[in-house]
Coordinates of N, CA and C in Angstrom, one line a residue:
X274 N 0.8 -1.2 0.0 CA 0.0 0.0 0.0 C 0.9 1.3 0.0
X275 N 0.3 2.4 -0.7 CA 1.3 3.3 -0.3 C 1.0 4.0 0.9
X276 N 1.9 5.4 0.8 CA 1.9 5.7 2.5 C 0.6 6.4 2.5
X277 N -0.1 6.9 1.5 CA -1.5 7.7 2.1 C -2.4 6.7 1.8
X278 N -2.4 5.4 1.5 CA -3.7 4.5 1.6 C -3.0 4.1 3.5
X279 N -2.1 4.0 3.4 CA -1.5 3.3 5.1 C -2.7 4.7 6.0
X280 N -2.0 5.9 5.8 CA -2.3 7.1 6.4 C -4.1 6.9 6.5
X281 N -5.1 6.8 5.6 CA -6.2 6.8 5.3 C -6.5 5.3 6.5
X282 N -6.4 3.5 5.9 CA -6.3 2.8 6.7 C -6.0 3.2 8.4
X283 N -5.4 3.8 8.7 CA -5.0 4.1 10.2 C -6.0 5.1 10.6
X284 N -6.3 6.4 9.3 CA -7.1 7.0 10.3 C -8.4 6.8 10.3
X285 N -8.9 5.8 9.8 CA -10.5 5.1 9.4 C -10.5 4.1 11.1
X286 N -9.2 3.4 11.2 CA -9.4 2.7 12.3 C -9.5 3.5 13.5
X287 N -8.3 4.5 13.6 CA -8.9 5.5 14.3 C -10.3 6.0 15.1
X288 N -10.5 6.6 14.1 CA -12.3 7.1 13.9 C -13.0 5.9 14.5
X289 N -12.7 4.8 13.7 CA -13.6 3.6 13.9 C -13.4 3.5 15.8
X290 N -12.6 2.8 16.1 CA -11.8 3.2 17.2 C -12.5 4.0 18.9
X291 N -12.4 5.8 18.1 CA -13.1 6.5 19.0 C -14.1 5.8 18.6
X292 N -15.2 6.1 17.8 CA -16.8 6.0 18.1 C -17.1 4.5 18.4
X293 N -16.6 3.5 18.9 CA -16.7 2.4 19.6 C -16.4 2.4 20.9
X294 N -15.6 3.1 21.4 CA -15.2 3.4 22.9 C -16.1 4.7 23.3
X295 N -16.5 5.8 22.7 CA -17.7 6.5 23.0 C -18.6 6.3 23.6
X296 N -19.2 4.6 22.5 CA -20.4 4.4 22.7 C -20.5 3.2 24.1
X297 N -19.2 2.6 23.9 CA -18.5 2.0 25.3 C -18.9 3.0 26.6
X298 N -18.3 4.1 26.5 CA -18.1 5.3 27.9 C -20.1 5.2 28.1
X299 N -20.0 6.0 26.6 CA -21.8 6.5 27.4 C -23.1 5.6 28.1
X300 N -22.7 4.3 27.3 CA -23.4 2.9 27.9 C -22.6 2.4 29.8
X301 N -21.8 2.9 29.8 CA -21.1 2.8 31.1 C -21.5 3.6 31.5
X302 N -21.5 5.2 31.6 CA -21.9 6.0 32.2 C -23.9 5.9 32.4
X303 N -24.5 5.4 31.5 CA -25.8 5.1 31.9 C -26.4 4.5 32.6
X304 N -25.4 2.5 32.9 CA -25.7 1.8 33.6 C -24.9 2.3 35.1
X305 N -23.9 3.0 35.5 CA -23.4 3.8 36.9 C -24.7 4.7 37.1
X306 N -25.3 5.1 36.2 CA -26.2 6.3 36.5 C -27.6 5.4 37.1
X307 N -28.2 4.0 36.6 CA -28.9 3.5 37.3 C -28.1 3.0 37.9
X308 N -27.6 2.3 38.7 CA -26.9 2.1 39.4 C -27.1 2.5 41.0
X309 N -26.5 3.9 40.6 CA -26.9 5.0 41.8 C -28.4 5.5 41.9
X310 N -28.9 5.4 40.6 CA -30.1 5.6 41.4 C -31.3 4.6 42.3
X311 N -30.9 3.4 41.6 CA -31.1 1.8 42.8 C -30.6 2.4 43.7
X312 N -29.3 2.4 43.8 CA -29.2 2.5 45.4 C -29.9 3.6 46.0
X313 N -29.4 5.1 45.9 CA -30.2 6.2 46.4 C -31.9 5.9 46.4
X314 N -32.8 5.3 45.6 CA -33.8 5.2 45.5 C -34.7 3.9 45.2
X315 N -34.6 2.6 45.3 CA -34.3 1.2 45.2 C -36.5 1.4 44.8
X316 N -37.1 2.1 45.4 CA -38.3 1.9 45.6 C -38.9 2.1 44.6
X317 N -38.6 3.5 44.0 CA -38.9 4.5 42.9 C -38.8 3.6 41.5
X318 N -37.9 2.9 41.5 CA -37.5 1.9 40.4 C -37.9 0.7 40.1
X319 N -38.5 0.4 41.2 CA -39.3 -0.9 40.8 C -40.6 -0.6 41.1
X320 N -41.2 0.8 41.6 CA -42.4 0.8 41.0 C -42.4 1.0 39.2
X321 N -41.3 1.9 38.8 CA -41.1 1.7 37.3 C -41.1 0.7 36.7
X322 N -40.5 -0.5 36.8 CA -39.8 -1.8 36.2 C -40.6 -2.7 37.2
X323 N -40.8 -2.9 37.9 CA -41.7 -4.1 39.0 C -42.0 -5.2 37.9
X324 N -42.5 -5.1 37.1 CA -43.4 -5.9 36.4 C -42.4 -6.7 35.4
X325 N -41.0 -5.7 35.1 CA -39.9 -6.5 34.3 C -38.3 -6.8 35.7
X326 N -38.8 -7.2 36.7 CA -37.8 -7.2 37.0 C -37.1 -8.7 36.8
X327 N -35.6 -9.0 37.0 CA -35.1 -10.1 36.6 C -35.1 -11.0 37.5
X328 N -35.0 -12.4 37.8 CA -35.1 -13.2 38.7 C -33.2 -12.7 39.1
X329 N -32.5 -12.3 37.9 CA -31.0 -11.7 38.6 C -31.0 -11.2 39.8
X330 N -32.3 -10.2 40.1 CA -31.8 -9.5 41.4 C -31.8 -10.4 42.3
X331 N -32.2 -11.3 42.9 CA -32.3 -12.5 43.9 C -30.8 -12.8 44.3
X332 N -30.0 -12.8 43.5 CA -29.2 -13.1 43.8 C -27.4 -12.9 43.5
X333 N -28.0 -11.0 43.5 CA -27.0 -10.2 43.9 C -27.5 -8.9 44.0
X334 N -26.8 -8.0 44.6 CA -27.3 -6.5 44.8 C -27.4 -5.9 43.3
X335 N -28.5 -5.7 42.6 CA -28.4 -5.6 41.4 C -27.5 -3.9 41.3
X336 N -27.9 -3.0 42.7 CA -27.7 -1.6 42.0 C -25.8 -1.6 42.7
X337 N -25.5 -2.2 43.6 CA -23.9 -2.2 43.2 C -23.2 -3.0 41.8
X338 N -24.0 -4.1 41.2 CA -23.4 -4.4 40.1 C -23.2 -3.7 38.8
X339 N -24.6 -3.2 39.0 CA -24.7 -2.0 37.7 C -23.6 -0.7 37.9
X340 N -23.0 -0.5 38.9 CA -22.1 0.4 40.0 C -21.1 0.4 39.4
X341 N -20.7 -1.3 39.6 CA -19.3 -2.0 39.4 C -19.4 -1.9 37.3
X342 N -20.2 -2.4 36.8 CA -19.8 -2.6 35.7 C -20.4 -1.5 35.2
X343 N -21.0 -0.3 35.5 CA -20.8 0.8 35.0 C -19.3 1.4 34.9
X344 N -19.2 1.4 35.6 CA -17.4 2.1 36.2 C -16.5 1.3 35.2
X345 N -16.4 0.2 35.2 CA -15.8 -0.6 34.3 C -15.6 -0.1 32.9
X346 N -17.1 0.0 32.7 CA -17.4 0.4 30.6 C -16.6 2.0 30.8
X347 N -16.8 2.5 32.2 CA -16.4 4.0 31.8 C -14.9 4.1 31.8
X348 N -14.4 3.3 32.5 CA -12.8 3.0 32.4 C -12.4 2.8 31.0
X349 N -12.6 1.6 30.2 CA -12.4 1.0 29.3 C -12.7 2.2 28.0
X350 N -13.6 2.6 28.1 CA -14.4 3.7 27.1 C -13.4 5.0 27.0
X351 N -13.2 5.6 28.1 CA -12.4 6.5 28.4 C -11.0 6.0 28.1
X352 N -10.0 5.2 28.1 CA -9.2 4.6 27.6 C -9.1 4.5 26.6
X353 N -9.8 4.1 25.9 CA -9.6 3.4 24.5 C -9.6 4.6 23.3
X354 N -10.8 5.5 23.7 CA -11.4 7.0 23.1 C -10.2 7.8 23.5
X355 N -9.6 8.0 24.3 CA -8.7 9.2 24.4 C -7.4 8.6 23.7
X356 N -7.3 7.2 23.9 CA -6.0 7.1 23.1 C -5.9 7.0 22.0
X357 N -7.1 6.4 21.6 CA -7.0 6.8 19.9 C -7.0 8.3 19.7
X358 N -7.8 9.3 20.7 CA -8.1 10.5 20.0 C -6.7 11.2 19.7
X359 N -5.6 10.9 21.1 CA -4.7 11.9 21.2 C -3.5 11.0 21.0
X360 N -3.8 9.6 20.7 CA -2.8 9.0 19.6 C -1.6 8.7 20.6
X361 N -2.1 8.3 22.1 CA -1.0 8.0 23.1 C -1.0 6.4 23.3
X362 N 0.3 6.3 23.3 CA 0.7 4.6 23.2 C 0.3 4.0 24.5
X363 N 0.7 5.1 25.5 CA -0.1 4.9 27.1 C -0.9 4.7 27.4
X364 N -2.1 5.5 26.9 CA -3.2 5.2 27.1 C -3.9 3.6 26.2
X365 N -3.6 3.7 25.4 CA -3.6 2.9 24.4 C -3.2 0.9 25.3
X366 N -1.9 1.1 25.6 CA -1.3 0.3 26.3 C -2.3 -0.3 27.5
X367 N -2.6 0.4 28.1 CA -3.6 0.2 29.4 C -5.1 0.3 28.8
X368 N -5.7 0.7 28.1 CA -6.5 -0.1 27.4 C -6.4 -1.7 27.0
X369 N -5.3 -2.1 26.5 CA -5.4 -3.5 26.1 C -5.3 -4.1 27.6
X370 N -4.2 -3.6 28.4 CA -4.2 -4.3 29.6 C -5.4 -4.7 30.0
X371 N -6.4 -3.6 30.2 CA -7.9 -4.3 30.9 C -8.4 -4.6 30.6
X372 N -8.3 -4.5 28.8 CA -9.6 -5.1 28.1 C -8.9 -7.1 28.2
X373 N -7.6 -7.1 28.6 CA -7.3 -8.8 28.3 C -7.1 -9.2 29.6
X374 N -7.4 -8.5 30.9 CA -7.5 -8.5 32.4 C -8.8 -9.3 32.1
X375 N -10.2 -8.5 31.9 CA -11.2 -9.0 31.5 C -11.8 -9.8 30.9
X376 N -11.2 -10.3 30.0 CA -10.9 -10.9 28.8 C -11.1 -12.5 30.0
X377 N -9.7 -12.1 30.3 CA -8.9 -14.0 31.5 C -9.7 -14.0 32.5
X378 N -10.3 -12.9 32.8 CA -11.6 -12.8 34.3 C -12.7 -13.5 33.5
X379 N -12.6 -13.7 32.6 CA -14.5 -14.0 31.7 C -14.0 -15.6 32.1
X380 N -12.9 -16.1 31.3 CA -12.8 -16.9 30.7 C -12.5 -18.1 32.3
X381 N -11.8 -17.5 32.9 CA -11.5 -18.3 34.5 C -13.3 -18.5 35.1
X382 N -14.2 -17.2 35.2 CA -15.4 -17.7 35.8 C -16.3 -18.5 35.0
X383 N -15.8 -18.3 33.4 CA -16.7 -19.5 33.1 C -16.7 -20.8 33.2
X384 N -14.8 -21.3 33.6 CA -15.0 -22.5 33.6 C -15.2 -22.5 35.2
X385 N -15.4 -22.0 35.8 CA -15.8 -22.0 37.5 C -17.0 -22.0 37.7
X386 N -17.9 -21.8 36.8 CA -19.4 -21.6 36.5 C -19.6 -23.3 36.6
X387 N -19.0 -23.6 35.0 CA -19.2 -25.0 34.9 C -18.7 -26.3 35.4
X388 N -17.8 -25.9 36.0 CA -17.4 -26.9 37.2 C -18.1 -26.9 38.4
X389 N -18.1 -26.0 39.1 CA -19.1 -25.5 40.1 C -20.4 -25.3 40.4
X390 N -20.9 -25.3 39.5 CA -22.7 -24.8 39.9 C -23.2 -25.3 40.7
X391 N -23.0 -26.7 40.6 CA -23.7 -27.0 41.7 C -23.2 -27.0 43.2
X392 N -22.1 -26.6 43.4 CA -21.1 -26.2 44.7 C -22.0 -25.0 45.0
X393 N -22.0 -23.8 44.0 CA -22.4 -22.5 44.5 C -23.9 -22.9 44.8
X394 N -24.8 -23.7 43.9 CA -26.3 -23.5 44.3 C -26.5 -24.0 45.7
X395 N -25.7 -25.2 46.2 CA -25.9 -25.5 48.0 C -24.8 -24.8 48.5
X396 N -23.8 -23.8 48.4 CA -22.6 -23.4 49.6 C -23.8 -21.5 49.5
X397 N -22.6 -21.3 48.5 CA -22.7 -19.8 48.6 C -24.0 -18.9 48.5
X398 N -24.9 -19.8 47.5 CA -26.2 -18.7 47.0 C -27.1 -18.9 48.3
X399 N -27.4 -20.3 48.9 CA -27.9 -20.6 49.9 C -27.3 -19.7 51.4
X400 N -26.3 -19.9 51.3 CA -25.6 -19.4 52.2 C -25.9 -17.5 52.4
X401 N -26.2 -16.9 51.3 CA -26.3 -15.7 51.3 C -28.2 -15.3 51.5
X402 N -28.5 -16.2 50.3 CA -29.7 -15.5 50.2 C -30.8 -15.8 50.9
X403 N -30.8 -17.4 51.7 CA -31.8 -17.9 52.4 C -31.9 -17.1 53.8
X404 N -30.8 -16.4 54.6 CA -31.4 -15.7 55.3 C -31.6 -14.7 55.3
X405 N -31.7 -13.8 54.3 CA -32.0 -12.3 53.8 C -33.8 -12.7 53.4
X406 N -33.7 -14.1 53.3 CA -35.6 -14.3 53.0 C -36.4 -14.5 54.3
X407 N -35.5 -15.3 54.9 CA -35.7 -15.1 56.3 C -35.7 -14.2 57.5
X408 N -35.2 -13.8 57.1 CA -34.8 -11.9 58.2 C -36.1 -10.9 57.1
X409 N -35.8 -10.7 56.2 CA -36.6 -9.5 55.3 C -37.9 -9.8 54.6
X410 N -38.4 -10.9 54.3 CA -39.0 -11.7 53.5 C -40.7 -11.0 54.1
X411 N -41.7 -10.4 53.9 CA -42.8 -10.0 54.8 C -42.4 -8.5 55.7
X412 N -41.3 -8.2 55.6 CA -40.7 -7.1 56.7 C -40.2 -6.0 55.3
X413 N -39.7 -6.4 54.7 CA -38.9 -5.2 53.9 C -40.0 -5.3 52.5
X414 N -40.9 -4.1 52.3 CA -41.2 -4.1 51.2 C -40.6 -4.5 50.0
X415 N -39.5 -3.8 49.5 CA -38.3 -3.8 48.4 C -38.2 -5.8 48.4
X416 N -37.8 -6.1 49.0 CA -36.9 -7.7 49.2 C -38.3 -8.2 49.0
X417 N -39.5 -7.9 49.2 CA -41.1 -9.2 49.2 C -41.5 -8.8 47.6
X418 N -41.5 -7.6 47.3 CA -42.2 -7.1 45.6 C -40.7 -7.7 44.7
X419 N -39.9 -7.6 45.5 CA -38.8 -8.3 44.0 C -39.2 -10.1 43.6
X420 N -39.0 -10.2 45.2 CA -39.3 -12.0 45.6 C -40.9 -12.4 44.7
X421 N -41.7 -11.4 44.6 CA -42.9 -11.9 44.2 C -43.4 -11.9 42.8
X422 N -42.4 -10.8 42.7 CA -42.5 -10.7 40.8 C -41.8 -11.8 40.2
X423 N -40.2 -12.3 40.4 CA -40.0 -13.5 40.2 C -40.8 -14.8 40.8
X424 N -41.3 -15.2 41.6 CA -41.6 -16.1 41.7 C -42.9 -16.5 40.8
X425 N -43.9 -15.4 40.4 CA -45.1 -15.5 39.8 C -44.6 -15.7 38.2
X426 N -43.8 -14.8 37.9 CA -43.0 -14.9 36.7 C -42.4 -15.7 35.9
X427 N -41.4 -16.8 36.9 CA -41.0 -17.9 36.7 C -41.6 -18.9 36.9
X428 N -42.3 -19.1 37.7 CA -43.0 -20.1 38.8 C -42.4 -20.8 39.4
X429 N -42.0 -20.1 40.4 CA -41.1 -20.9 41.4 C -41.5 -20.5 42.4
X430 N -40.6 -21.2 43.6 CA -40.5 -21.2 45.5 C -39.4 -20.7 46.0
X431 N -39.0 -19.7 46.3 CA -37.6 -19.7 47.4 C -36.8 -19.8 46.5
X432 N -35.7 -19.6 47.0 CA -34.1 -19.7 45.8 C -33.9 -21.7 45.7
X433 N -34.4 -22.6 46.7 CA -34.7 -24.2 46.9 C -35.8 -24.4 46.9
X434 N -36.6 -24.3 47.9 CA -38.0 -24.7 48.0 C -39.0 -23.8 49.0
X435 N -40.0 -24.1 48.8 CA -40.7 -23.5 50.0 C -40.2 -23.4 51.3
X436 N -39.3 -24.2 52.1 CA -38.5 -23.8 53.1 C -37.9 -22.9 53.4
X437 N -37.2 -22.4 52.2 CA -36.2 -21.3 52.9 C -37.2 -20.0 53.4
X438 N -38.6 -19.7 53.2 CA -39.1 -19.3 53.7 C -39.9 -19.1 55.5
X439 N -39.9 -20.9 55.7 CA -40.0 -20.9 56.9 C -38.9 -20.2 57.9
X440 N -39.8 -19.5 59.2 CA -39.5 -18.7 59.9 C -39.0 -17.1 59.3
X441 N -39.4 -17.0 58.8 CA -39.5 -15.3 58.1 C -41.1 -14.3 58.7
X442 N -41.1 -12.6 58.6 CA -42.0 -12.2 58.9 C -43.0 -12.8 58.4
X443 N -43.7 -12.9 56.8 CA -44.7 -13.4 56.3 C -45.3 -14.6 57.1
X444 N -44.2 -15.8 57.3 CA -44.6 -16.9 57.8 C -45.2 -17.1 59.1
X445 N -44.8 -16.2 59.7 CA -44.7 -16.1 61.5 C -45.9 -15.6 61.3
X446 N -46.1 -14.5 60.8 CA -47.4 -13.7 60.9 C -48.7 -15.2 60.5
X447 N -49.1 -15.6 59.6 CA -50.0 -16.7 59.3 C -49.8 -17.9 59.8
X448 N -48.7 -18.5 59.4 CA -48.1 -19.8 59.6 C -48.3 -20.3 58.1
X449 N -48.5 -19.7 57.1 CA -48.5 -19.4 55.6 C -47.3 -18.8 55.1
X450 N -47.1 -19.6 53.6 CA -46.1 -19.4 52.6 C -47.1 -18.6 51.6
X451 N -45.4 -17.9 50.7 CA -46.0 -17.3 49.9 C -47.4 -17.8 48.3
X452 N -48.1 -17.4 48.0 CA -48.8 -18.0 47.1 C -48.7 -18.7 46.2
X453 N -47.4 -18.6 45.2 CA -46.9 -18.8 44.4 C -46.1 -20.5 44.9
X454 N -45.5 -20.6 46.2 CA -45.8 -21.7 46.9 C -46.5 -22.9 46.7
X455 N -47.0 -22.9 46.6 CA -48.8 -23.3 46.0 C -49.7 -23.4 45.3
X456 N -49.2 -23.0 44.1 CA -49.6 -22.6 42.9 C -51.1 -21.3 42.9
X457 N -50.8 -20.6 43.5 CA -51.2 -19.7 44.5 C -52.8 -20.2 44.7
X458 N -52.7 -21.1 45.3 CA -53.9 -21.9 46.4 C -54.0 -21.4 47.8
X459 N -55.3 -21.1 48.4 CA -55.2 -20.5 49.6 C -55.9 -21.6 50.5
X460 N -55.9 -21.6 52.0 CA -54.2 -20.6 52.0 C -53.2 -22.0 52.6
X461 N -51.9 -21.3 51.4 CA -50.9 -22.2 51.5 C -49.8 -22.7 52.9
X462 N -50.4 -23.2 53.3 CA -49.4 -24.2 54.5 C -48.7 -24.9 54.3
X463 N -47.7 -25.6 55.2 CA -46.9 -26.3 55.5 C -47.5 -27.6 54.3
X464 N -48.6 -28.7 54.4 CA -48.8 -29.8 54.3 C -49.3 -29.2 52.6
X465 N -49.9 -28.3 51.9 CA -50.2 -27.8 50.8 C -49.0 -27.6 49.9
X466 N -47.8 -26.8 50.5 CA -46.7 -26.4 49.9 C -46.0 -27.4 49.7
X467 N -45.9 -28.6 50.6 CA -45.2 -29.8 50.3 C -46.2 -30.2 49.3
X468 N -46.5 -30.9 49.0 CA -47.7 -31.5 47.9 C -47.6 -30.2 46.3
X469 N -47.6 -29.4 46.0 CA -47.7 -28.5 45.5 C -46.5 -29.0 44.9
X470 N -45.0 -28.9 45.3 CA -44.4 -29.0 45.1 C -43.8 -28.5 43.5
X471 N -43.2 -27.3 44.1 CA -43.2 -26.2 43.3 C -41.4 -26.1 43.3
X472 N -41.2 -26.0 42.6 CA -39.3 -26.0 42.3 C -39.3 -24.5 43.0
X473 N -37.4 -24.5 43.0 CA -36.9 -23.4 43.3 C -36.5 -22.5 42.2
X474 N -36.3 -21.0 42.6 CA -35.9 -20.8 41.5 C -34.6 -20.5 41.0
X475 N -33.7 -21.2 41.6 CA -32.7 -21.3 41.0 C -32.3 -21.8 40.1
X476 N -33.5 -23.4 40.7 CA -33.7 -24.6 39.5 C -34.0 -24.1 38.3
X477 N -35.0 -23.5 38.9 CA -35.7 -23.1 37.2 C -34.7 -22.2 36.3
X478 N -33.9 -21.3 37.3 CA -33.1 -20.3 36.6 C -32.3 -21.2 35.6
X479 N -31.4 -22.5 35.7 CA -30.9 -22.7 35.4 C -31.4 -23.4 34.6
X480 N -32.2 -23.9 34.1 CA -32.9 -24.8 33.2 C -33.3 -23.6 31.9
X481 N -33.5 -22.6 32.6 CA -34.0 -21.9 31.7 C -32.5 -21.6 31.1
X482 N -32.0 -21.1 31.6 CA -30.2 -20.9 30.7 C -30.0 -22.5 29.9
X483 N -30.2 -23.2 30.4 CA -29.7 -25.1 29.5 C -30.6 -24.9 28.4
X484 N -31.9 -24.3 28.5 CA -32.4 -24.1 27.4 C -32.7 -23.0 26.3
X485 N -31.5 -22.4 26.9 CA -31.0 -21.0 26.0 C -29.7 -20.9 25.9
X486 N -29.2 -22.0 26.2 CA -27.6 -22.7 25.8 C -27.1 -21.7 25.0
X487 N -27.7 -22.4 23.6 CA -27.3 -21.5 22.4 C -27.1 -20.3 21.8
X488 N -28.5 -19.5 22.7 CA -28.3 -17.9 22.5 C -27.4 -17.5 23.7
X489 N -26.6 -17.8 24.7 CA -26.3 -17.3 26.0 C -24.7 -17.8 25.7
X490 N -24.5 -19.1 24.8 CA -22.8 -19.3 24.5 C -23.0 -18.0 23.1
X491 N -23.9 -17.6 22.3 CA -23.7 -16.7 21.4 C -23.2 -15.1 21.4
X492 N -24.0 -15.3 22.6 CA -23.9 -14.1 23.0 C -22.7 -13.5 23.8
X493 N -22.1 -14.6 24.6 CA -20.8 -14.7 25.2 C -20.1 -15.0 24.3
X494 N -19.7 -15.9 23.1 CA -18.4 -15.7 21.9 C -18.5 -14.1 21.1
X495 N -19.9 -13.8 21.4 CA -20.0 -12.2 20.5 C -19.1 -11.3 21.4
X496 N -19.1 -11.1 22.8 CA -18.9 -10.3 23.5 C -16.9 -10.7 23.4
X497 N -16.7 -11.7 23.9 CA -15.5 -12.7 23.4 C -14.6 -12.0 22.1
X498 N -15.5 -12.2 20.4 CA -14.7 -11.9 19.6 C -14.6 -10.2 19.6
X499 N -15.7 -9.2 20.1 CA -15.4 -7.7 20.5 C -14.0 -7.8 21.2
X500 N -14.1 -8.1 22.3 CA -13.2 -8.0 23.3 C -11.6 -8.0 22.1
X501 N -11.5 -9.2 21.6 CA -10.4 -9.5 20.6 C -10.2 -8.9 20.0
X502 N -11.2 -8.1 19.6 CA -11.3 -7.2 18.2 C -10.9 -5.6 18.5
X503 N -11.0 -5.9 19.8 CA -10.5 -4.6 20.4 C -9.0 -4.4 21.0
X504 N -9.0 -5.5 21.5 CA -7.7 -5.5 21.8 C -6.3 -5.6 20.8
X505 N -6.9 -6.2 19.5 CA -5.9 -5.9 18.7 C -6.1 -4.3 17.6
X506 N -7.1 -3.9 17.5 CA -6.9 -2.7 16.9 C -6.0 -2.1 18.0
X507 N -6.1 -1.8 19.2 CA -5.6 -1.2 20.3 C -3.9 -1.3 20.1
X508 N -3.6 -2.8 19.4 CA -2.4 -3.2 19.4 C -1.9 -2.3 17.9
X509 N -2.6 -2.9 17.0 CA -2.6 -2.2 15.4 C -2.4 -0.5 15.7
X510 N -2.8 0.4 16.2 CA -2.7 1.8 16.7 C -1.2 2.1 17.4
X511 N -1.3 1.0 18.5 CA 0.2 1.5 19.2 C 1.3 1.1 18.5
X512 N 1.4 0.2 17.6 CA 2.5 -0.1 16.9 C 2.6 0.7 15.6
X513 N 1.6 1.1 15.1 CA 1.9 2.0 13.3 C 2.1 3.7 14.9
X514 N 2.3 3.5 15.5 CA 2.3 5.0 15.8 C 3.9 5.2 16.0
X515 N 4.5 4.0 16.0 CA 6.1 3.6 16.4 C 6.6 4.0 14.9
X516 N 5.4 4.4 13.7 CA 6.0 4.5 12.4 C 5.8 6.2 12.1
X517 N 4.6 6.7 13.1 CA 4.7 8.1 12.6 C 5.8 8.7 12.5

């Protein structure tokens, strides 16, 4: 090629470049901005979304995650965008670092996913979330409207079964489980909810991913070959700049 098809080539990737890490920053800076407003206002927001909330929140603080991986895209975005803009090998440099930091973080929890699942569904998820249903469950508005939109939604019981319910406000108050328990039969007891016998939703969560295998590995090799695709333009930029 000659040197102004080179020159043209570099500054197309360039361009290409910024307005990919832009749209990186501003999608980062959107999901930080919900984020904070879950937290600052957790109530406000699911009267908005109530109806679409995810069986996700169950089982993580949804508005620090959105926090965490806001901050993230804004890192990365801001990185990537300024180094292409002002053509610094630095900036540039520590863009690929985190984008292939992230990259080996994907790739380590997914085989930790698939070795483990079933470790984490009886240690850790159990371990976290059954007494937060138990302590808050009937007591904390926020923690019963999230619990009840998934459960009716999915059709499930508890993050296991209708037990992890036992001994919570709701239960103490009646000696009743939640409806959905029971295929919302009233009113749902101990001897009804056994019989009912209504999965967890964990179970269900995961059945439902086994049977969205295909769009959920697609979606992760898409995210996968970006990731790649960025990391080597990143590389392609800092090295032709060794030629300006």
């Amino acid at each position: 090629l000659s040197p102004g098809a080179k020159m043209g080539c570099f500054t197309f990737i360039k361009v290409m470049m910024i307005l990919f890490n832009l749209a990186i920053f501003l999608g980062g800076a959107t999901l930080l901005g919900v984020g904070i407003w879950v937290t600052v206002d957790g109530q406000s927001f699911l009267d908005i979304f109530g109806a679409l909330s995810s069986s996700v929140l169950q089982f993580m603080n949804v508005s620090y995650f959105l926090i965490v991986i806001g901050s993230i895209l804004l890192v990365i975005g801001f990185l990537g965008c300024c180094g292409a803009q002002k053509e610094s090998k630095c900036l540039l440099m520590m863009f690929f670092t985190v984008v292939l930091i992230i990259f080996i973080a994907e790739i380590a929890a997914a085989v930790v996913a698939l070795v483990y699942t079933g470790l984490v569904s009886e240690t850790l998820l159990t371990a976290l979330v059954t007494p937060i249903l138990r302590e808050k469950y009937g007591a904390d508005t926020t923690v019963s409207q999230i619990w009840n939109t998934t459960m009716t939604e999915v059709h499930c019981c508890g993050l296991n079964n209708y037990t992890d319910f036992t001994g919570s406000p709701f239960y103490e108050k009646d000696k009743t489980y939640p409806g959905p328990c029971c295929k919302n039969v009233e009113p749902c007891d101990d001897a009804l909810a056994a019989k009912s016998q209504v999965p967890g939703c964990f179970d269900q969560i995961l059945e439902e991913i086994k049977t969205n295998a295909g769009v959920v590995g697609g979606v992760a090799a898409g995210i996968a070959a970006l990731e790649i695709a960025a990391m080597a333009v990143s590389m392609y930029l800092y090295c032709k700049l060794d030629e300006k």
